[in-house]
Coordinates of C-alpha atoms in Angstrom, one line a residue:
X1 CA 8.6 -14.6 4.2
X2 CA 9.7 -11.3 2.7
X3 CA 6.9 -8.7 1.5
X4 CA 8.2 -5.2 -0.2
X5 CA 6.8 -1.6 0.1
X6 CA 7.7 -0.6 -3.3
X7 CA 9.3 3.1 -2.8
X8 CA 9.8 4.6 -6.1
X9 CA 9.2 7.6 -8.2
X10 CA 5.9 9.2 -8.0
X11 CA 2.9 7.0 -9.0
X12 CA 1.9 9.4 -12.1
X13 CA 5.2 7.7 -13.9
X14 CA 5.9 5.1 -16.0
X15 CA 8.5 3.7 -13.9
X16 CA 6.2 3.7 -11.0
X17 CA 3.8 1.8 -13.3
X18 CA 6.5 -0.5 -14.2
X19 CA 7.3 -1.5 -10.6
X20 CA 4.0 -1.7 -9.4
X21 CA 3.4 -3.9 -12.1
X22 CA 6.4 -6.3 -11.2
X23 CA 4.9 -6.4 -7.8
X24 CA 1.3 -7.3 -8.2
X25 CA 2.2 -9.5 -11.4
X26 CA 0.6 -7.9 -14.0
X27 CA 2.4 -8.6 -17.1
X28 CA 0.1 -6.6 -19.4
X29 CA 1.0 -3.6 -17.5
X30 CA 4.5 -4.4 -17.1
X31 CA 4.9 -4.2 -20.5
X32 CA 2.7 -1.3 -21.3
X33 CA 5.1 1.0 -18.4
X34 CA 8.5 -0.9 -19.9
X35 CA 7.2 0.9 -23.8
X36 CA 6.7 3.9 -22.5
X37 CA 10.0 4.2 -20.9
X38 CA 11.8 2.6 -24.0
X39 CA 14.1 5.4 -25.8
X40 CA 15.2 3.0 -28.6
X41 CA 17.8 1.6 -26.4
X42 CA 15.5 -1.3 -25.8
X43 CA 13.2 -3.4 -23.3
X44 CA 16.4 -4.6 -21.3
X45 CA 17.9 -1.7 -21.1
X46 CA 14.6 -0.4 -19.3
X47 CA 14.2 -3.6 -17.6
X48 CA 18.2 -3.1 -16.4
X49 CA 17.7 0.2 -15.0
X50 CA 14.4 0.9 -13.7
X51 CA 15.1 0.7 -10.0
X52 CA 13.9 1.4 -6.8
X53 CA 15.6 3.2 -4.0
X54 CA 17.2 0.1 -2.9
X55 CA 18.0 -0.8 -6.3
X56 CA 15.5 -3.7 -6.4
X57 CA 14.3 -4.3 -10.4
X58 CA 11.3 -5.4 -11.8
X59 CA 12.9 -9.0 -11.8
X60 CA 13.7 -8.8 -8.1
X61 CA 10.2 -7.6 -7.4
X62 CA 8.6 -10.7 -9.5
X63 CA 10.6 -13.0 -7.8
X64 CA 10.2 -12.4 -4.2
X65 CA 6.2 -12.3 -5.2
X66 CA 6.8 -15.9 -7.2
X67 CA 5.2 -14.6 -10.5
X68 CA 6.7 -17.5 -12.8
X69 CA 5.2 -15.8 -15.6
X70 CA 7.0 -12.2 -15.4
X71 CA 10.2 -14.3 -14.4
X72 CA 9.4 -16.2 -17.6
X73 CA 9.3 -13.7 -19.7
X74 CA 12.1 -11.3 -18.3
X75 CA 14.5 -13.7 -18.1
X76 CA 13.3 -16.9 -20.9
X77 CA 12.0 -14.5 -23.6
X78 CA 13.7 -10.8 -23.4
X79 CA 17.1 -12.3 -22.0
X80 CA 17.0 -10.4 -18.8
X81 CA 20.7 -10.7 -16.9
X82 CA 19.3 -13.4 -14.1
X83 CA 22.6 -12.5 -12.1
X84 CA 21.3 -8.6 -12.0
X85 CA 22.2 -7.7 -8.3
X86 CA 20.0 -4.9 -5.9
X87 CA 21.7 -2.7 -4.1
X88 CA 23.0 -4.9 -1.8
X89 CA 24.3 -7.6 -4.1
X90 CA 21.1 -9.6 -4.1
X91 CA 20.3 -11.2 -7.0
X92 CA 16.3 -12.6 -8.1
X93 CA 17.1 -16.2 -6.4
X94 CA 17.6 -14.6 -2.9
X95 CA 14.8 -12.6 -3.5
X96 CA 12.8 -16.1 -4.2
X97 CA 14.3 -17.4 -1.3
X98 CA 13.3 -14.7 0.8
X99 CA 10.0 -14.5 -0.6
X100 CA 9.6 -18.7 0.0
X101 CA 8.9 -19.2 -3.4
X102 CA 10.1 -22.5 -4.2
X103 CA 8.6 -22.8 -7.8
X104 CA 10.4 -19.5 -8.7
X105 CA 13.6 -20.4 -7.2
X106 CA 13.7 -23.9 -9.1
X107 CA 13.0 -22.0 -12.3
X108 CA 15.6 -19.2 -11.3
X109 CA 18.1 -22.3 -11.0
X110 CA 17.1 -24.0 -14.3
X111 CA 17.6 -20.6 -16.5
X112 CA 21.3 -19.8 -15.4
X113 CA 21.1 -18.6 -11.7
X114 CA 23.7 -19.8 -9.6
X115 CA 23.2 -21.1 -6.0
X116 CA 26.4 -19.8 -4.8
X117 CA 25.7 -16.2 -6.0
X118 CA 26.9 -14.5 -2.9
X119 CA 25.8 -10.4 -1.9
X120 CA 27.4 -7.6 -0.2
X121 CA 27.9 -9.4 3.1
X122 CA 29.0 -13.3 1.6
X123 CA 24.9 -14.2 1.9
X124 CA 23.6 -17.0 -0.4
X125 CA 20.1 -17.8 -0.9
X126 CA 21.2 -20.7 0.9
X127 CA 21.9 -18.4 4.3
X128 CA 18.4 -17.2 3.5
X129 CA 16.8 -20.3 3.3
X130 CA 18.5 -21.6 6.8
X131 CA 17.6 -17.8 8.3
X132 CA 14.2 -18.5 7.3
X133 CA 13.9 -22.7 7.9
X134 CA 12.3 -23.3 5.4
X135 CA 13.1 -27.0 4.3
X136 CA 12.2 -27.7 1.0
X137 CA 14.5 -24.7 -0.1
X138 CA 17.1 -25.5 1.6
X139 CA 16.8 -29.0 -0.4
X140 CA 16.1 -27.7 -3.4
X141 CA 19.2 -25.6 -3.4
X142 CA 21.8 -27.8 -1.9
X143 CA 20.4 -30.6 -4.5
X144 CA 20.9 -27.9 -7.3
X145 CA 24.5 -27.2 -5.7
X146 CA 24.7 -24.7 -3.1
X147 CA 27.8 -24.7 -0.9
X148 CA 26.9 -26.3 2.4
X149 CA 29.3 -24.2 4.1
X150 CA 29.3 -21.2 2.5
X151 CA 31.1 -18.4 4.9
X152 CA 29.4 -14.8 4.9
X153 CA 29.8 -12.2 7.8
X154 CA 27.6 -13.6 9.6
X155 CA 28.7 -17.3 9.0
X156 CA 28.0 -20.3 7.5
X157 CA 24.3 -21.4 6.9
X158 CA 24.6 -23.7 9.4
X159 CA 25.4 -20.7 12.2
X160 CA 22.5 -18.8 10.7
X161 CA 20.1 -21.8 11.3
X162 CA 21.0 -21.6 14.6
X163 CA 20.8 -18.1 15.0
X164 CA 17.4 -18.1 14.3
X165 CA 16.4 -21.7 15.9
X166 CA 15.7 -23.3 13.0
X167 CA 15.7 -27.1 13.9
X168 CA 14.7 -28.3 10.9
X169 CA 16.8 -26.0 8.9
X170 CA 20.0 -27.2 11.3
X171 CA 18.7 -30.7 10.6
X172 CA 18.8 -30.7 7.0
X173 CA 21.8 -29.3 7.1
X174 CA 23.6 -31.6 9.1
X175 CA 22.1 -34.4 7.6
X176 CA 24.0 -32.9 4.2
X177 CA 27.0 -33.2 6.3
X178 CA 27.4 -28.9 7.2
X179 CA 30.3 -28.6 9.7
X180 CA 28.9 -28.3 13.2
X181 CA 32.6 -27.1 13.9
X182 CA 32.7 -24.1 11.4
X183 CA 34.3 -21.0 12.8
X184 CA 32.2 -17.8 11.8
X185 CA 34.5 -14.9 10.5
X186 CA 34.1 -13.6 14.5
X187 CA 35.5 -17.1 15.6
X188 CA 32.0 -18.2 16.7
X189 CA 31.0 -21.6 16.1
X190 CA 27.4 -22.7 16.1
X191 CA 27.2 -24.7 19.0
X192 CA 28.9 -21.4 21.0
X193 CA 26.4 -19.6 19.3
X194 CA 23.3 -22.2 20.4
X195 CA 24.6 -21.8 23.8
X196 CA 24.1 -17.8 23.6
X197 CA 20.9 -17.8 22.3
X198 CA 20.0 -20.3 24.8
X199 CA 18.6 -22.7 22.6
X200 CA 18.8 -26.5 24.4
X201 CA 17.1 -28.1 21.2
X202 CA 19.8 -26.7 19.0
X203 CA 22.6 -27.5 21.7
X204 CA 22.0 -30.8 21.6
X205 CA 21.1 -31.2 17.6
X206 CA 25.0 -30.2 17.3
X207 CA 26.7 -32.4 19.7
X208 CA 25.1 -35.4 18.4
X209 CA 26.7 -34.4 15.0
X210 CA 30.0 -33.7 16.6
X211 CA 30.3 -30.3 17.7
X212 CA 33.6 -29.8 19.7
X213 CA 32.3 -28.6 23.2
X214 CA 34.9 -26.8 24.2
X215 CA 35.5 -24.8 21.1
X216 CA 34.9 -21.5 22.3
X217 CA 34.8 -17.8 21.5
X218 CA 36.9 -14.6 22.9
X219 CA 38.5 -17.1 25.4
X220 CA 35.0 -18.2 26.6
X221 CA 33.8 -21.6 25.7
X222 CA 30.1 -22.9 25.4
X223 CA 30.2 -24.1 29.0
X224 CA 31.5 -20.7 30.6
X225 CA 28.9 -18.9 28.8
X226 CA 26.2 -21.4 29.8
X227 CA 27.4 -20.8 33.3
X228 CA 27.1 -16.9 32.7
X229 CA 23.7 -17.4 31.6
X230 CA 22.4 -19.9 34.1
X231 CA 21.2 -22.5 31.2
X232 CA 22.1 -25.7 34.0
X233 CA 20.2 -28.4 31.4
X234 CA 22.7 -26.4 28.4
X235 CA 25.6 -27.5 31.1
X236 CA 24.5 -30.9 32.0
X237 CA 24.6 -31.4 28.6
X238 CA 27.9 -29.8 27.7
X239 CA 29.5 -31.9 30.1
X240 CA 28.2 -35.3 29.3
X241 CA 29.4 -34.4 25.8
X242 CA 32.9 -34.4 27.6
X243 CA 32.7 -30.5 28.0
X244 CA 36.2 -29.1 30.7
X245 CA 35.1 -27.8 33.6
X246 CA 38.9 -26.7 34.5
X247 CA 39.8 -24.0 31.2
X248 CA 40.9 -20.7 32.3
X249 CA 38.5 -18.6 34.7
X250 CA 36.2 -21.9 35.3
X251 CA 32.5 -22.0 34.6
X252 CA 32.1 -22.6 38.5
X253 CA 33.4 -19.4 39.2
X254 CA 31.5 -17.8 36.6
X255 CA 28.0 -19.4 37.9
X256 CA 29.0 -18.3 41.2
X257 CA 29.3 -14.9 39.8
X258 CA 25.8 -15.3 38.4
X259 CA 24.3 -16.5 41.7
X260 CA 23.4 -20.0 39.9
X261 CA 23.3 -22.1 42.6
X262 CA 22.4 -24.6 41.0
X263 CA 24.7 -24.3 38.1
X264 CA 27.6 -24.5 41.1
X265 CA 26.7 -27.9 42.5
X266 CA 26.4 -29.0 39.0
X267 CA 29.6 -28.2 38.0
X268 CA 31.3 -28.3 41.5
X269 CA 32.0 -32.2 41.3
X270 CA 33.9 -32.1 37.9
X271 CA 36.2 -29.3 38.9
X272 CA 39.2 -29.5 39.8
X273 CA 39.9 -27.8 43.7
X274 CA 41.0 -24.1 43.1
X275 CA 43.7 -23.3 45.6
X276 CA 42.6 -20.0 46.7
X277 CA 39.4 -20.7 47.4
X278 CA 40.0 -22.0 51.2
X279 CA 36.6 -23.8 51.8
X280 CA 36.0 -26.3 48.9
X281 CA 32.6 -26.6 48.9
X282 CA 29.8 -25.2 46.7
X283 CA 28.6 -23.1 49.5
X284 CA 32.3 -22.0 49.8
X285 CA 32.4 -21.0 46.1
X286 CA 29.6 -19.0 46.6
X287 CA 31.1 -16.9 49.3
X288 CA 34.6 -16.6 48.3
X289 CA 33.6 -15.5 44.4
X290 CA 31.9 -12.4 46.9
X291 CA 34.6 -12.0 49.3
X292 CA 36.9 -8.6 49.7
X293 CA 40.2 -10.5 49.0
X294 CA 38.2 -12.8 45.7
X295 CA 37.0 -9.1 44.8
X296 CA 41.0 -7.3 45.0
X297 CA 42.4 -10.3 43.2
X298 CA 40.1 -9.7 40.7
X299 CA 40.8 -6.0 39.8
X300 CA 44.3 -6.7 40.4
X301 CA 44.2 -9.5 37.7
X302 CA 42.3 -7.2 35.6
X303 CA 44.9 -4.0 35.6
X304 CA 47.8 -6.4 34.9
X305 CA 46.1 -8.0 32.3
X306 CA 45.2 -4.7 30.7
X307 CA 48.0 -4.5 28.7
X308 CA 47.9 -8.2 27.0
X309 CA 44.0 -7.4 26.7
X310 CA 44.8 -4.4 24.9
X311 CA 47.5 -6.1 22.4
X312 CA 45.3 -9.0 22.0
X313 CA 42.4 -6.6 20.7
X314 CA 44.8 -4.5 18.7
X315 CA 46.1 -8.1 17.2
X316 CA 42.6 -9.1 16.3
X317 CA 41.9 -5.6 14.5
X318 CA 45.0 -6.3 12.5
X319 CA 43.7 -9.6 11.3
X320 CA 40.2 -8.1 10.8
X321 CA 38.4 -9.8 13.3
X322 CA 36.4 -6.9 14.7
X323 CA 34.1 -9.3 17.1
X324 CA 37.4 -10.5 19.1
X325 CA 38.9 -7.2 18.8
X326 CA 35.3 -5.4 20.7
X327 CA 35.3 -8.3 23.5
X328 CA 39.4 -8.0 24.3
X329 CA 38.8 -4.0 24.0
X330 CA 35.9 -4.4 26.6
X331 CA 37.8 -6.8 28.7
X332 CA 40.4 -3.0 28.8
X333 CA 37.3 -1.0 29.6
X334 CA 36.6 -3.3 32.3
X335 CA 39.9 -2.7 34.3
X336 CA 40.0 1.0 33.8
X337 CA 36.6 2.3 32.3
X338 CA 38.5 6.0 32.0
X339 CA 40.4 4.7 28.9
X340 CA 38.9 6.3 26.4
X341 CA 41.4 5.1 23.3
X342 CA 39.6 1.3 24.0
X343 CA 36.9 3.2 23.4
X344 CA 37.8 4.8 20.5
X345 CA 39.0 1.4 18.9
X346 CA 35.8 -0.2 20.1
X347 CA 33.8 2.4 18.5
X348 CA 36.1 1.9 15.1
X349 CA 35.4 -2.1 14.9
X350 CA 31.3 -1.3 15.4
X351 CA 31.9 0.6 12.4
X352 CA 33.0 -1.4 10.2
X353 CA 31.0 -4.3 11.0
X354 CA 28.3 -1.9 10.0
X355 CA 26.3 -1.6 13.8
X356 CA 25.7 1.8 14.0
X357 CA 23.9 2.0 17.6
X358 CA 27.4 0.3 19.1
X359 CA 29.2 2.5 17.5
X360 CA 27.8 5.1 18.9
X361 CA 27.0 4.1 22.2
X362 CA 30.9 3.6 22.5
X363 CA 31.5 6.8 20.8
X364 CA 29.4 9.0 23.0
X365 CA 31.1 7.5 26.3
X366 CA 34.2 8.1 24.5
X367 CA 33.2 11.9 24.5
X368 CA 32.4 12.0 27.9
X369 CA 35.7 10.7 28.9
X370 CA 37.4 13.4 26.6
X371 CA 35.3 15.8 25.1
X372 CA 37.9 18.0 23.9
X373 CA 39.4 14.9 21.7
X374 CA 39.0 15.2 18.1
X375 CA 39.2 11.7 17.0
X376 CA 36.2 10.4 19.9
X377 CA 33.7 13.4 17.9
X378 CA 34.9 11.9 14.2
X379 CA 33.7 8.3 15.3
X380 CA 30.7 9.5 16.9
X381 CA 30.3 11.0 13.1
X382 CA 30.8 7.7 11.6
X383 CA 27.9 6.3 13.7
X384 CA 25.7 8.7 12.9
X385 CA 26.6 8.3 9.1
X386 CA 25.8 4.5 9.4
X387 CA 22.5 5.3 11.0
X388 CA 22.1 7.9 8.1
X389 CA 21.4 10.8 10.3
X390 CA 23.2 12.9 8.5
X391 CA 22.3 15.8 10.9
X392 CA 23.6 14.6 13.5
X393 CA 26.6 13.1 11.7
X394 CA 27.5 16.9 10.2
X395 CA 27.2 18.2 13.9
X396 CA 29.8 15.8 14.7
X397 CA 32.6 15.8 12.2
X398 CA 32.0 19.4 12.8
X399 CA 32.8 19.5 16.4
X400 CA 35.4 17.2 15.4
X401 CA 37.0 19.8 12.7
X402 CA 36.8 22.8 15.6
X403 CA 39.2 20.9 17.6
X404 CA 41.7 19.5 14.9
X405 CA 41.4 21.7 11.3
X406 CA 44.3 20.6 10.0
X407 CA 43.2 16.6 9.9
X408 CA 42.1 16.0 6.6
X409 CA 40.2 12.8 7.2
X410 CA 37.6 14.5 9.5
X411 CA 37.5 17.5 6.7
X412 CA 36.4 15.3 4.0
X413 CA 34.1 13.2 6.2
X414 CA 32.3 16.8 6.8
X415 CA 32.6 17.7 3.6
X416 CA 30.9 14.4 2.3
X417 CA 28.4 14.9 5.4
X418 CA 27.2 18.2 4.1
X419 CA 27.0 17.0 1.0
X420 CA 24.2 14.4 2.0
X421 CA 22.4 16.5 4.6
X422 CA 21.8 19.3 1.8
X423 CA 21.7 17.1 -0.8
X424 CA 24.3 19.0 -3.0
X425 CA 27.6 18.2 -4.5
X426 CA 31.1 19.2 -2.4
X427 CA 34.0 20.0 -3.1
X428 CA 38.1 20.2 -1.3
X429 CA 37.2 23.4 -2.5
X430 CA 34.5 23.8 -0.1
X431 CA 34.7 26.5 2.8
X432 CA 34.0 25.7 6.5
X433 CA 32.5 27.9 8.3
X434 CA 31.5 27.2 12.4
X435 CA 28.7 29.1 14.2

């Protein structure tokens, strides 16, 4: 259940008043801050624009607290936009949602708000309600409407039940007939994404309602990454749900990788025999997937396959799947960690999905690898402009303007970077000057 800080102008102010007000759901205040700030333009105008740094309204504020009767009047009596959005494209309905006000919501609904209002990131106040598992919103909305399988950044509902281990969230959903299939906008689907949170109940939830077990992600399907992760109930259940045990770099490799004993004599009686392991046995697995030769074939497959790895990454950047393009750019990175372009492009696709820390992390090694390389200092820049450190940012599209002047791209990323870390306007007229 969400619960707000309200960070605003200073409390001596009328618009302070008028948030606070929102907030705690007075509606005699409310109104006494919303005439004081009223220039003649009128009460929705004030109501309209009195925000607070995250662009969260008075409306916003009464809904997440479930004050029915500033909603009421906002919205049934002054005519209040119920669409208005935040700053990040939430309208009063997620807010409700977040806030687990159910009476709110269903009023939201009943005066114009639409379940299927999406923000920023594709989010409904259905994704909300499955984020949060809480049942008798998730009803209330899909009754009311709501797409079942609304697709947002992060997915459909249905994966972010999942996410989050909502069992009675994934149940209601289901039960409404959500696609246990669905493929995220990263190619993830939810029972994939079950298996990497490690979540049996939720495993098995999905394949009763039909999920495809060997529908995987970045060439890895739910069994390989079960193997990886040593879940051996996950696998027993994978395969009785008609999981392969044979697809591409086998699970019983890969739990022999992982020392899961276990997970090999589970899986060693549905695989098929794998010609260059010379004992076939499980105890043989174990010590071939160790030997020098296993070892050589295995960096040997990995620097010929460095060039399909690396167009496979650059094919998935192309088609805007950053997820696919990270794990095929890390499969690079793998075979010859001194490439620092994989790097670079790694760095790129953190960025724009908005993950800062990545970003950065694979910036930073990025430098190391070439620290007289303009373009590795510009994305550290970036990452440190999505963490809004605009210090640190500034210090490194600067380093990266030292080494290439001319680029204009890192010049207005400085310029726009100063800008915010002195809090004054810029300028292509703006000089440069390097200590």
């Amino acid at each position: 259940m969400a619960a707000y800080t309200l960070v605003t102008a200073s409390e001596n102010t009328p618009a302070f008043r008028l948030m606070n007000a929102a907030i705690t759901g007075n509606l005699k205040r409310l109104k006494i801050a919303a005439n004081e700030l009223d220039d003649g333009e009128g009460l929705v105008k004030v109501y309209s624009n009195v925000q607070d740094w995250e662009g969260r309204k008075a409306l916003h504020y009464a809904a997440v607290g479930g004050y029915i009767h500033i909603c009421k009047y906002l919205v049934g009596e002054l005519k209040v936009d119920v669409y208005m959005k935040d700053g990040k494209g939430d309208t009063a309905l997620h807010h409700a949602t977040l806030g687990w006000k159910l009476p709110t919501a269903a009023y939201l609904i009943d005066n114009g708000a639409n379940p299927n209002s999406a923000n920023d990131k594709g989010s409904t106040a259905l994704h909300y309600a499955a984020d949060t598992g809480h049942k008798d919103l998730l009803q209330l909305l899909i009754s009311r409407g709501a797409e079942i399988d609304a697709d947002s950044e992060s997915g459909t509902p249905l994966h972010s039940a999942v996410a989050h281990g909502r069992k009675e969230a994934i149940k209601v959903l289901l039960n409404s007939k959500a696609n246990p299939n669905s493929v995220s906008q990263h190619f993830i689907t939810p029972l994939y994404l079950a298996v990497l949170y490690q979540s049996i109940e939720c495993v098995k939830l999905l394949l009763k309602a039909g999920a495809d077990p060997n529908t995987g992600s970045c060439g890895i399907t739910p069994l390989g990454k079960a193997a990886s992760k040593g879940e051996n109930e996950v696998i027993k259940c994978l395969l009785r749900a008609g999981a392969n045990a044979n697809y591409g770099s086998t699970p019983l490799e890969t739990a022999a990788l992982n020392g899961n004993d276990e997970g090999v004599a589970i899986l060693f009686p549905v695989t098929s025999p794998i010609p260059t392991i010379p004992d076939w046995s499980p105890d043989g697995v174990l010590k071939h997937v160790f030997s020098v030769e296993a070892i050589q074939q295995r960096e040997l497959k990995m620097k010929e396959n460095s060039s399909l790895w690396k167009s496979k990454g650059d094919e998935a950047f192309r088609r805007k799947d950053y997820l696919n393009a990270i794990y095929w750019y890390g499969q690079v990175s793998k075979a010859n960690p001194s490439n620092a372009t994989v790097l670079s492009n790694s760095s790129l696709c953190w960025s724009l999905l908005k993950e800062g820390h990545n970003a950065l992390s694979d910036a930073e090694t990025c430098i190391r690898l070439r620290p007289d390389w303009a373009k590795a200092h510009y994305r550290a820049g970036v990452a440190w402009r999505l963490l809004k450190n605009h210090v640190q940012a500034t210090e490194a599209f600067s380093d990266a303007n030292k080494l290439d002047p001319e680029n204009e791209e890192i010049l207005s990323a400085l310029r726009e970077s100063v800008g915010s870390k002195f809090g004054i306007p810029t300028g292509k007229n703006m000089k440069v000057m390097h200590l």
